[in-house]
mmCIF file of C-alpha atoms and ligand atoms in Angstrom:
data_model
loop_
_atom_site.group_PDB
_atom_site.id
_atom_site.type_symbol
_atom_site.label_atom_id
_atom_site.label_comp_id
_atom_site.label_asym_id
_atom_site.label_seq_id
_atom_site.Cartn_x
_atom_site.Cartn_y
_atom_site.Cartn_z
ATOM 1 C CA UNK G 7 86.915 126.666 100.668
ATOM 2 C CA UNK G 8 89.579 124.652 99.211
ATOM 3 C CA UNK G 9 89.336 120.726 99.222
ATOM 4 C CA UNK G 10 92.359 118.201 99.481
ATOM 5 C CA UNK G 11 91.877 115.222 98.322
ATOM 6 C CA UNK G 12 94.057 112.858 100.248
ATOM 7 C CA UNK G 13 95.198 108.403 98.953
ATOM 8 C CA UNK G 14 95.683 107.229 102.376
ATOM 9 C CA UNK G 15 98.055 103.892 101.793
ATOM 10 C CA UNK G 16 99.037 102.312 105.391
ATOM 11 C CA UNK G 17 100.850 99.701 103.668
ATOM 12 C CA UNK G 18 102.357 97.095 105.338
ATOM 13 C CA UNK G 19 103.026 96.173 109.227
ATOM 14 C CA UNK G 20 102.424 99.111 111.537
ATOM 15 C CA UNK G 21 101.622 101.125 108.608
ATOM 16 C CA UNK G 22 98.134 100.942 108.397
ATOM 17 C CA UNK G 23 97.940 101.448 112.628
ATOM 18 C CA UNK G 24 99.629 105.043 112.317
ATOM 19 C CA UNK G 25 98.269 106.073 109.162
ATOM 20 C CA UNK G 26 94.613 105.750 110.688
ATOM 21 C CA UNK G 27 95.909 107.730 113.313
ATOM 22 C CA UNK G 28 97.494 110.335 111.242
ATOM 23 C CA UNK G 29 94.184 110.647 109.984
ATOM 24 C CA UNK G 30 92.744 110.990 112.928
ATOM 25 C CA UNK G 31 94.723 113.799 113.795
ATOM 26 C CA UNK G 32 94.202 115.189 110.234
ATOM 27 C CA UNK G 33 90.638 115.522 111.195
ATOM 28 C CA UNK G 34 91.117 117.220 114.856
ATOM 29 C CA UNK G 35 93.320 119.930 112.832
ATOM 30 C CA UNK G 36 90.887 120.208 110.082
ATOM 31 C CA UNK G 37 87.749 120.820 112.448
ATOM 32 C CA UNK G 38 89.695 123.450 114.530
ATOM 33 C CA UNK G 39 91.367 125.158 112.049
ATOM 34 C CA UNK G 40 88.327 125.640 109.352
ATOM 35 C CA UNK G 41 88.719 127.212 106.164
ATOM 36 C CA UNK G 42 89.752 123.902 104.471
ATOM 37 C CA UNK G 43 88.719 120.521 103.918
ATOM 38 C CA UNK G 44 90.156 116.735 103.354
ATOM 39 C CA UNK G 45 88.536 113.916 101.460
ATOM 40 C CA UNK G 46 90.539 111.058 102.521
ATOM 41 C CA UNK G 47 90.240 107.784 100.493
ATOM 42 C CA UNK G 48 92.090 104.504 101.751
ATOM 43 C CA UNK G 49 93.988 102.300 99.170
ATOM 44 C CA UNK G 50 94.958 98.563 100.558
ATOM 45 C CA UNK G 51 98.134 98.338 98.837
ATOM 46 C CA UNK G 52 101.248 96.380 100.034
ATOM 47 C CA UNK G 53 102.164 92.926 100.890
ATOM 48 C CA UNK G 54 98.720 91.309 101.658
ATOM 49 C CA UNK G 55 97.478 92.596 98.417
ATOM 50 C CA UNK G 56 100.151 90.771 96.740
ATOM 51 C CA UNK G 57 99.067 87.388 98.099
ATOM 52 C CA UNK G 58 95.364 88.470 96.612
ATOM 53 C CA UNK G 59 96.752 89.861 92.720
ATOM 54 C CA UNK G 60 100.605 88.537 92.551
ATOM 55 C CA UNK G 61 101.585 92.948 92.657
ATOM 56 C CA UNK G 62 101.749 95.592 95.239
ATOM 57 C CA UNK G 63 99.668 97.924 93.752
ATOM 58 C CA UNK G 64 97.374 97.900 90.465
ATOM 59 C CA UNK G 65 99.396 98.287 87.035
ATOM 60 C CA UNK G 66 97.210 101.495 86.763
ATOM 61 C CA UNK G 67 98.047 102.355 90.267
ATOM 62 C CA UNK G 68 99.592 105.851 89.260
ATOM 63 C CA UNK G 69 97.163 106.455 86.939
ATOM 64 C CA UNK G 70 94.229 106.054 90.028
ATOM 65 C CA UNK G 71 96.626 108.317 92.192
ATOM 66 C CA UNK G 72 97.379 110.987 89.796
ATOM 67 C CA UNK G 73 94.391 113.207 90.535
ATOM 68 C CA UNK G 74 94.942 113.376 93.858
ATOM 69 C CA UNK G 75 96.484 116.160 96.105
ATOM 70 C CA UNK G 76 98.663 114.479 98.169
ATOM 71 C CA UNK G 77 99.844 110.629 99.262
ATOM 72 C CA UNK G 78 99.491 110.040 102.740
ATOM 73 C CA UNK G 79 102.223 106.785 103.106
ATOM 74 C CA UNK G 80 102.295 104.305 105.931
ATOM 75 C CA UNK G 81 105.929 102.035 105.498
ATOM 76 C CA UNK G 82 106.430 98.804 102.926
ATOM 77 C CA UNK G 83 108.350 95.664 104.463
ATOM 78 C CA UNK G 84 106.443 92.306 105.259
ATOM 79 C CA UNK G 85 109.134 89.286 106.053
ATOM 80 C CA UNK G 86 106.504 86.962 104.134
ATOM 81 C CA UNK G 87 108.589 88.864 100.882
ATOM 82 C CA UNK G 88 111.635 89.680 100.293
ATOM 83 C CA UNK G 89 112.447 93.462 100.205
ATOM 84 C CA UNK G 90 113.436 94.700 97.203
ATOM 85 C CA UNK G 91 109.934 93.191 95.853
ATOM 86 C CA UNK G 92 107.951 95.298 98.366
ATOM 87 C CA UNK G 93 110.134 98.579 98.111
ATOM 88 C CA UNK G 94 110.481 98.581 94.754
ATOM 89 C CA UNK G 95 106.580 97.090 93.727
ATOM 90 C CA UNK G 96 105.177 100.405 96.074
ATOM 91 C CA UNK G 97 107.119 102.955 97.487
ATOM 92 C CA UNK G 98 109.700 103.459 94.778
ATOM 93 C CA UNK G 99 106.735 102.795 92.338
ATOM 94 C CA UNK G 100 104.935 106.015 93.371
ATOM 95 C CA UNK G 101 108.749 107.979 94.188
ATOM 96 C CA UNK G 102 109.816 106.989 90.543
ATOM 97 C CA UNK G 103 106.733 106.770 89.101
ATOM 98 C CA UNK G 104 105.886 110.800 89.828
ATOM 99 C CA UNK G 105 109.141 112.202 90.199
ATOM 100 C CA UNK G 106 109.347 112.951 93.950
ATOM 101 C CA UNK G 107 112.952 113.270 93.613
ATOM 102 C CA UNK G 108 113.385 115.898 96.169
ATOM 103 C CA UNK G 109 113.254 113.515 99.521
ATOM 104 C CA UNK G 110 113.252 116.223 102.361
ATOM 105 C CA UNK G 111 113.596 114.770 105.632
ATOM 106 C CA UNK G 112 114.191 117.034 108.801
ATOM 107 C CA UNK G 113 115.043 116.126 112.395
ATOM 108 C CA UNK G 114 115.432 117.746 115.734
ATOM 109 C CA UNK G 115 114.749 117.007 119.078
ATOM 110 C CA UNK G 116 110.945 117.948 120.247
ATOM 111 C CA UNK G 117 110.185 119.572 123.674
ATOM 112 C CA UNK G 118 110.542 116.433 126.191
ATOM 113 C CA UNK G 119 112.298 114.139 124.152
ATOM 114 C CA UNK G 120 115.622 113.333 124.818
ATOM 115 C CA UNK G 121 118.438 112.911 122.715
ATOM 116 C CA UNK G 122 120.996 110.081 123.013
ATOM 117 C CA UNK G 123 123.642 112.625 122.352
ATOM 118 C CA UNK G 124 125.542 113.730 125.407
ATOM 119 C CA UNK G 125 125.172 117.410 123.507
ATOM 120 C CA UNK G 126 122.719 117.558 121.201
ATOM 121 C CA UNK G 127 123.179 121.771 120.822
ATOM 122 C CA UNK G 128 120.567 122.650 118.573
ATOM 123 C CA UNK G 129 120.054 119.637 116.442
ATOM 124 C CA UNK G 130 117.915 121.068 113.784
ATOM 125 C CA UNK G 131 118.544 119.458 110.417
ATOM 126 C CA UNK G 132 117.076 118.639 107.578
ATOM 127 C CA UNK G 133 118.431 116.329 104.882
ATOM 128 C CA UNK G 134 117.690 116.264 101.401
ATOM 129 C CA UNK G 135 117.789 113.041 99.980
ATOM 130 C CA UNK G 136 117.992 112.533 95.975
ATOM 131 C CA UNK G 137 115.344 110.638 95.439
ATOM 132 C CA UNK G 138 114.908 109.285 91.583
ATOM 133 C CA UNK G 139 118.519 108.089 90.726
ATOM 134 C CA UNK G 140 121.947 107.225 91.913
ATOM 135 C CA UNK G 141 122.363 104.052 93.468
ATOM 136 C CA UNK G 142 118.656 103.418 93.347
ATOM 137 C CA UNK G 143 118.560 103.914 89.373
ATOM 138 C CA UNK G 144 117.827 99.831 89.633
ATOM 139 C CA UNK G 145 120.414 99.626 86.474
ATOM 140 C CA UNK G 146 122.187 96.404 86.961
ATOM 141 C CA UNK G 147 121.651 92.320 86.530
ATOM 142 C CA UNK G 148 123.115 89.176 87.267
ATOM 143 C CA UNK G 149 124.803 86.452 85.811
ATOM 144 C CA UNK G 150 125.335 82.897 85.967
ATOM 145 C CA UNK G 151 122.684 82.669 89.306
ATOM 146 C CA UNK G 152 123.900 80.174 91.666
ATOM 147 C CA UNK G 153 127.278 79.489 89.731
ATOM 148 C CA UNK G 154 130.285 79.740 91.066
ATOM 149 C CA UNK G 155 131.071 82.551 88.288
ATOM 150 C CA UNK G 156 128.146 84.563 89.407
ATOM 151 C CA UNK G 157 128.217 88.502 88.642
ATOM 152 C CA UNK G 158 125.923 90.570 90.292
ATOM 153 C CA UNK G 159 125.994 94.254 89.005
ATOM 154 C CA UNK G 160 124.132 97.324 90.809
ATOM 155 C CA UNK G 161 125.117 100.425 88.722
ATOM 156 C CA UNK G 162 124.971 104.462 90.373
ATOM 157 C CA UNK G 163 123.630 106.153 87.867
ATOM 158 C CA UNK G 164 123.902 110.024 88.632
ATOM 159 C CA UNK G 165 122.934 112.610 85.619
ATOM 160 C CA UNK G 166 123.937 115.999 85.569
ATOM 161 C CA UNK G 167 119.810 117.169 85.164
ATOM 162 C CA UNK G 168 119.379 114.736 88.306
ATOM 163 C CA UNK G 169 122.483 116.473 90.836
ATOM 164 C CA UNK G 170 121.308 119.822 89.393
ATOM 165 C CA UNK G 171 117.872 119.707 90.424
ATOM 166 C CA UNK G 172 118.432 118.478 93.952
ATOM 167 C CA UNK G 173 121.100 121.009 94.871
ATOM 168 C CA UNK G 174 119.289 123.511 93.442
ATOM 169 C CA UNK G 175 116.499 122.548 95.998
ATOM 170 C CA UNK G 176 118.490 122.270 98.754
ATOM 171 C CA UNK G 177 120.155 125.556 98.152
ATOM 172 C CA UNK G 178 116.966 127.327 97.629
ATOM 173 C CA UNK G 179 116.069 125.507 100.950
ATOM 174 C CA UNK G 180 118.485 126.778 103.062
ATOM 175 C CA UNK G 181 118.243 130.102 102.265
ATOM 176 C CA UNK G 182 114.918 130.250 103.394
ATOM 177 C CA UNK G 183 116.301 128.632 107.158
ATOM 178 C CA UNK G 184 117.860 131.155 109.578
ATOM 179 C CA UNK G 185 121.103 129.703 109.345
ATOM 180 C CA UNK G 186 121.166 129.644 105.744
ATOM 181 C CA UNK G 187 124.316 126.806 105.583
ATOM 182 C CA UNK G 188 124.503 123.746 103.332
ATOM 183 C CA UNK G 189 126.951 120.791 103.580
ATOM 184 C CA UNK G 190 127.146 118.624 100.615
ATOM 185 C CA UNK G 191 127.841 114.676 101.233
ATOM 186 C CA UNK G 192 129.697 112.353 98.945
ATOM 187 C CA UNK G 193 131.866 109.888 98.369
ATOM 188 C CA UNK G 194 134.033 111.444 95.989
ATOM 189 C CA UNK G 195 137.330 109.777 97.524
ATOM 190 C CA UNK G 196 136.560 106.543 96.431
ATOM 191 C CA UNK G 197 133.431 107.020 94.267
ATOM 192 C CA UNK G 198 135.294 108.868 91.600
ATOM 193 C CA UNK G 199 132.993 109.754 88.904
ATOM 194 C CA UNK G 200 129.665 109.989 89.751
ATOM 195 C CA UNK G 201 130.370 111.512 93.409
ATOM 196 C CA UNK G 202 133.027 113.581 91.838
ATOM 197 C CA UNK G 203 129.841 115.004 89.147
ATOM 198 C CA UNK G 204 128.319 115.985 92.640
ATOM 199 C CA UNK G 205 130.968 118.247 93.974
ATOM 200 C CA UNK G 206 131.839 120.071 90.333
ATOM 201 C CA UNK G 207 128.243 120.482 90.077
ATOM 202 C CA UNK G 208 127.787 121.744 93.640
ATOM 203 C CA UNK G 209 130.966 124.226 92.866
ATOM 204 C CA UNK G 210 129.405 125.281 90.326
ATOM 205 C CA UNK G 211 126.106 126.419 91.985
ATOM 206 C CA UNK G 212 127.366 127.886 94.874
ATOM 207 C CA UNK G 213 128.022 131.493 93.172
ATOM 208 C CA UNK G 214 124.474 131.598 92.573
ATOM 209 C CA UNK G 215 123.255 131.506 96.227
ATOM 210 C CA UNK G 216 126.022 133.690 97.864
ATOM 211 C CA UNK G 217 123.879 134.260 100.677
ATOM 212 C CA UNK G 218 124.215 130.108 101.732
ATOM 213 C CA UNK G 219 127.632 129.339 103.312
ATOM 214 C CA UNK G 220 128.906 125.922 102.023
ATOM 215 C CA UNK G 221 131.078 122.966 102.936
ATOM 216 C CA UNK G 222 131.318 119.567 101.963
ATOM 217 C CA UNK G 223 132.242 116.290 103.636
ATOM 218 C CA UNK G 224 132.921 112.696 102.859
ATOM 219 C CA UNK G 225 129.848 110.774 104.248
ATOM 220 C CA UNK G 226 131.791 108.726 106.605
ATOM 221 C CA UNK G 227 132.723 111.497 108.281
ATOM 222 C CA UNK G 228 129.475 113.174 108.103
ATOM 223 C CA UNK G 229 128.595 110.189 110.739
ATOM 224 C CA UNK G 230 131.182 111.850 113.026
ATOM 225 C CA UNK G 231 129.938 115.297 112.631
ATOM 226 C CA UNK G 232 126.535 114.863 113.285
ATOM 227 C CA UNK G 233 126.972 112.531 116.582
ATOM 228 C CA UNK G 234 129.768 114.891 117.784
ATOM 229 C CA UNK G 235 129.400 118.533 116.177
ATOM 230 C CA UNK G 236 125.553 118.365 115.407
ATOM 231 C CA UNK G 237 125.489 122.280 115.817
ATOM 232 C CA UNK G 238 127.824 122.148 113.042
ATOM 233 C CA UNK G 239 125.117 121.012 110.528
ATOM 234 C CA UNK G 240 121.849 122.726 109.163
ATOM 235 C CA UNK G 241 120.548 121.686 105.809
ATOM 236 C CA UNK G 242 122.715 118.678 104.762
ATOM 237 C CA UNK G 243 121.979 117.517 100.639
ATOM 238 C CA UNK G 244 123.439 113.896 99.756
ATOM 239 C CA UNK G 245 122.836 111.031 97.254
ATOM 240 C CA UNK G 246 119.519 108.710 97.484
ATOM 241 C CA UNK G 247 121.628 105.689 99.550
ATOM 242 C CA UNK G 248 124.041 108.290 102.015
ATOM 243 C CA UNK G 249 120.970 110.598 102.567
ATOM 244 C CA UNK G 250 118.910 107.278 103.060
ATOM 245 C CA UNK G 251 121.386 106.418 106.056
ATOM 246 C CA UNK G 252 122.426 109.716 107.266
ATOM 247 C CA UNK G 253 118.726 110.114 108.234
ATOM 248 C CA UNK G 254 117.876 107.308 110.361
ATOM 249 C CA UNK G 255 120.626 108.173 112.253
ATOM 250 C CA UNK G 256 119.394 111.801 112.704
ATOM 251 C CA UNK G 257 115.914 110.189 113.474
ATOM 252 C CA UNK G 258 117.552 107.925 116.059
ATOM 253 C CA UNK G 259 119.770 110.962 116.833
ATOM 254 C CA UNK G 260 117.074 113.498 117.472
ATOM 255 C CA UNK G 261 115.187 110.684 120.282
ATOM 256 C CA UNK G 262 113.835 107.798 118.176
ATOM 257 C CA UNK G 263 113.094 106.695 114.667
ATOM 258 C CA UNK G 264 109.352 106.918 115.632
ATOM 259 C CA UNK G 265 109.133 110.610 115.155
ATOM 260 C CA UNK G 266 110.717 111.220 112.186
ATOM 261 C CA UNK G 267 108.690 112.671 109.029
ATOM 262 C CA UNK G 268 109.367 112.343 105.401
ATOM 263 C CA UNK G 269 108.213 114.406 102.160
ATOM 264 C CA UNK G 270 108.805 112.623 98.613
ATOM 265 C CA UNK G 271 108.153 115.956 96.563
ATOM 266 C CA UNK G 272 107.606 116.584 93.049
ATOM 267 C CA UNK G 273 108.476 120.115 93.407
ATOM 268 C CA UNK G 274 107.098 121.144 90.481
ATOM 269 C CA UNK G 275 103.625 119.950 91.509
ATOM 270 C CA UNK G 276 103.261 117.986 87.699
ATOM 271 C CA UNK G 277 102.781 114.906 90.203
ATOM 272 C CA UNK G 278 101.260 114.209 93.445
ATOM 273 C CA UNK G 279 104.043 114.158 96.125
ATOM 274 C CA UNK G 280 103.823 111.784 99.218
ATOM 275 C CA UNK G 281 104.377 112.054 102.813
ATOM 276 C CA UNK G 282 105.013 109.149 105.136
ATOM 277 C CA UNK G 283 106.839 108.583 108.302
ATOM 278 C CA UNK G 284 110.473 107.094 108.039
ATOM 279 C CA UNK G 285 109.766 104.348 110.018
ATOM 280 C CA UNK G 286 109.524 100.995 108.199
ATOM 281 C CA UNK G 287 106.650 98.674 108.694
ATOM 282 C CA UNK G 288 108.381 97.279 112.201
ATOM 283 C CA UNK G 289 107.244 94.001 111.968
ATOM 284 C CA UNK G 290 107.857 92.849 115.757
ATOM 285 C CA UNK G 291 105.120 95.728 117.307
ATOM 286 C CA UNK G 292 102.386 94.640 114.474
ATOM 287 C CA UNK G 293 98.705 95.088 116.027
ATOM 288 C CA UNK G 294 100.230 95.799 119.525
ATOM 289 C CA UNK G 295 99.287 99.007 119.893
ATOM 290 C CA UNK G 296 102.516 100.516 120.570
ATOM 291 C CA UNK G 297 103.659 102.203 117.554
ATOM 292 C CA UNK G 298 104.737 105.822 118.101
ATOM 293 C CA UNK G 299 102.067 107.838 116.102
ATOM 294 C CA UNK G 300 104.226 110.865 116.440
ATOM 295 C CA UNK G 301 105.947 110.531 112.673
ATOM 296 C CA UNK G 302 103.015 110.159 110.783
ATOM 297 C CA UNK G 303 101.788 113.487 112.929
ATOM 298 C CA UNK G 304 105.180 115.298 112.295
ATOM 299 C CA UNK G 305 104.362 113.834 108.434
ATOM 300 C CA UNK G 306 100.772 114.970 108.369
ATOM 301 C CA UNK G 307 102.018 118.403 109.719
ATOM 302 C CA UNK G 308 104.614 118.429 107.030
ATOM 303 C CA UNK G 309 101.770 117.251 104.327
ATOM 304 C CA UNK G 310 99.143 120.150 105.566
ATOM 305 C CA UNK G 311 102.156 122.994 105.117
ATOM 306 C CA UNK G 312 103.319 121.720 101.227
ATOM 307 C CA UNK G 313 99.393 121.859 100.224
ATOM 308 C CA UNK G 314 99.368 125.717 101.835
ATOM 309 C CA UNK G 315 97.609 124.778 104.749
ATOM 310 C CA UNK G 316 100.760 125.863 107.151
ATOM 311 C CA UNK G 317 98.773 127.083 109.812
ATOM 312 C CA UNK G 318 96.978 123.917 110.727
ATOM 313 C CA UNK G 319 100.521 122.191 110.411
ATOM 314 C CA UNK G 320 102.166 124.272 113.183
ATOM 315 C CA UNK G 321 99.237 123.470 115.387
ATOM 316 C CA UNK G 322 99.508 119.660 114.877
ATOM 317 C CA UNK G 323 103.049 120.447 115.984
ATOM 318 C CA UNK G 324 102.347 122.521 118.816
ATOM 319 C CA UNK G 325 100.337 119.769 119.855
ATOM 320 C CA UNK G 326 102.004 117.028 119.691
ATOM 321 C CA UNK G 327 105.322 119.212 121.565
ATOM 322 C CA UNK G 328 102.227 119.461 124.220
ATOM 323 C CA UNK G 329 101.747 115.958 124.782
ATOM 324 C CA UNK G 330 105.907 115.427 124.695
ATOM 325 C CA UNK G 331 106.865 118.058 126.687
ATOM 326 C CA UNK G 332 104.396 116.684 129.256
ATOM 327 C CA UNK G 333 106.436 113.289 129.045
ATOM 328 C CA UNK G 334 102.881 111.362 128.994
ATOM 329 C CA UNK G 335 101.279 109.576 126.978
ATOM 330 C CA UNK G 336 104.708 107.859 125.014
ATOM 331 C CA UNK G 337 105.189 105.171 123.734
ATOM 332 C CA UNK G 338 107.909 102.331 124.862
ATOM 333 C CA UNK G 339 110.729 104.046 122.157
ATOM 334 C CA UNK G 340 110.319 107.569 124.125
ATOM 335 C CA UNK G 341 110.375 105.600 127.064
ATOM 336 C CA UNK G 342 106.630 105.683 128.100
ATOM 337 C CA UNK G 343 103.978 103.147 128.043
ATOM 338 C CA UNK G 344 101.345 103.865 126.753
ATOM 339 C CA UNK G 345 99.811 102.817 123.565
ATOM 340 C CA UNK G 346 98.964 104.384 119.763
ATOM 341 C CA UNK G 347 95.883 105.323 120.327
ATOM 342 C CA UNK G 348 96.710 107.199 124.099
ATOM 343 C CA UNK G 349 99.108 109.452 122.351
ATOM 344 C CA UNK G 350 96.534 109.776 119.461
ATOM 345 C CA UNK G 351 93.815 110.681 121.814
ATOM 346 C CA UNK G 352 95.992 113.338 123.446
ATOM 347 C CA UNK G 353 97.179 115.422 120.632
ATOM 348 C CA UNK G 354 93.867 115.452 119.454
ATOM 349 C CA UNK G 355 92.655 116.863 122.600
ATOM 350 C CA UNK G 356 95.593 119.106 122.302
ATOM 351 C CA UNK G 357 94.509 120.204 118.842
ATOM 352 C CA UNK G 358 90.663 121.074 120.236
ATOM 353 C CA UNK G 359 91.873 122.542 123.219
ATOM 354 C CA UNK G 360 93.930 124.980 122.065
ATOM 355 C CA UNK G 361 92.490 128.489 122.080
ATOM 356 C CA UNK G 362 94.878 129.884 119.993
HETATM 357 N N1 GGG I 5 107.978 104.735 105.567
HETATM 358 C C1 GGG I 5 109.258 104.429 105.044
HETATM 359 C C2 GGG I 5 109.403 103.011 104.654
HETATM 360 O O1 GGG I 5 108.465 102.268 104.592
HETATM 361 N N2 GGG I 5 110.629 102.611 104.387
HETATM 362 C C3 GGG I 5 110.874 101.263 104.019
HETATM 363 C C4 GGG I 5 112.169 101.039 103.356
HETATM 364 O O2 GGG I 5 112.641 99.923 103.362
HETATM 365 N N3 GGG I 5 112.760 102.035 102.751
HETATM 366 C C5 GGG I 5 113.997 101.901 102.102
HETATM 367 C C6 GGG I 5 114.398 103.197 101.483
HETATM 368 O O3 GGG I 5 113.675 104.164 101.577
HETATM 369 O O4 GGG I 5 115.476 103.248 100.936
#
């Protein structure tokens, strides 16, 4: 019987809350399914470990997380710090750090949930974010700080082995999806070398998948497809900063940021990879008991299917579209009120109650 061993970091704000849930969860699918088992163990990482040792994470963080199967992620963001010190000392630490550079991040509306699009068709995306370069290579500096003549300087950087790797994923992708159709993003207007390296190299690739119709679009109008054409759209591929904000607005598109999953993959499996919800740490529902659980499900779901465990994954699903097509328990962003652990409590009950 196979054995995943599972680093559980919540992180910061409501990270922790829906990570222990996720687990949760984890558990109820792992007890009905049988046939495979997870060790979890729980890492305190993140902003209140920096007040304790002045970093994020240990220096031989990656080393500790190497052995393990999989990264189960809560969110990074604490207004005690600035930003780029908590994103960049843990999340893009491990991302980096292992080479998850395939960010694969899908949306659609679940049974119940309702879209804010007058037409929401059959929004079923999923966007592949490049997720070890481009504009967050972290090249760059600055200057004269606090002078008048000040220079600040954040470089793209975009290799050729980096675009490759990523289309090449998200071709290979959406061949496996019924509709078999990618769209490229860029910025290749105004962004007119690295963006333009994006399309030549995405020209290029297309004869080898002939069975994937193409197109491309400039990401500002990639805004107006998705809110108005969203049928238009299946797998969409795009640099780490446009895929970064293309996808909260297909999580906010698709009902609410709070069920959105991610998967930071090393596809080649030389790393661990690590799945977290998109959600940031949402510092203004911290300890309230209202976070919506349902990403980190959709994420643990997601998690359970990469380590060949797909079975269990769908049922975590088909639970938790039990508990949403029911329209109770939500939480306050799908327009219910109840709280984390009501919605946790159902799908588990969902997940032992299910004779299938
Ligand atoms: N769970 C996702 C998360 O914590 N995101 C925090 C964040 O600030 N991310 C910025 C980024 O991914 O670019």
């Amino acid at each position: 019987m196979a054995d995943y061993r599972i680093a559980a970091i919540g992180g910061d704000g409501i990270g922790p809350e829906v990570v222990r849930a996720g687990i949760e969860v984890l558990r109820a699918a792992e007890q009905r399914e049988g046939g495979f088992s997870l060790t979890f163990e729980t890492f305190p990482w993140g902003s209140d470990y920096y007040f304790e040792h002045s970093r994020m994470m240990p220096d031989d963080g990656l080393e500790t997380l190497k052995p393990f199967d999989a990264i189960y992620f809560g969110a990074v963001g604490d207004m005690r710090l600035p930003d780029d010190v908590t994103l960049w000392g843990l999340r893009l630490k491990i991302c980096q750090g292992f080479d998850q550079y395939a960010n694969v991040r899908p949306a659609r509306v679940l049974k119940g949930v309702t879209s804010p699009l007058r037409n929401p068709g059959n929004l079923d995306w999923v966007i592949v974010r490049e997720n070890s370069e481009g504009e967050y290579s972290g090249a760059g500096g600055r200057v004269h700080r606090g002078l008048p003549e000040e220079v600040a300087v954040d470089a793209s950087v975009f290799t050729r082995t980096g675009c490759e790797r990523i289309q090449r994923f998200a071709f290979e992708l959406a061949r496996k999806r019924p509709r078999k159709k990618l769209t490229l993003v860029t910025k290749s207007n105004a962004q007119r070398h690295g963006m333009v390296m994006w399309d030549e190299i995405f020209a290029a690739l297309k004869g080898d998948y002939p069975d994937v119709e193409t197109d491309k679009v400039l990401v500002d109008a990639a805004t107006v497809r998705m809110t108005l054409h969203p049928d238009s759209l299946d797998v969409i591929v795009a640099s780490n900063l446009h895929a970064d904000i293309l996808s909260d607005l297909a999580a906010a598109l698709s009902g609410s940021i709070g069920v959105a999953p991610t998967a930071n993959l090393n596809p080649e499996g030389r790393f661990p990879s690590m799945f977290e919800p998109i959600h940031g740490s949402a510092p203004d529902i911290v300890g309230k008991n209202v976070a919506n659980p349902i990403g980190t499900f959709w994420t643990a779901a997601f998690m359970l299917e990469s380590l060949g465990e797909a079975k269990a994954g769908a049922r975590i699903m088909r639970a938790v579209e039990r508990v949403t097509s029911a329209g109770s328990p939500l939480t306050p962003d799908l327009g219910g009120n109840a709280t984390t652990d009501d919605v946790t409590r159902a799908v588990c009950e969902a997940i032992a109650g299910e004779n299938e």
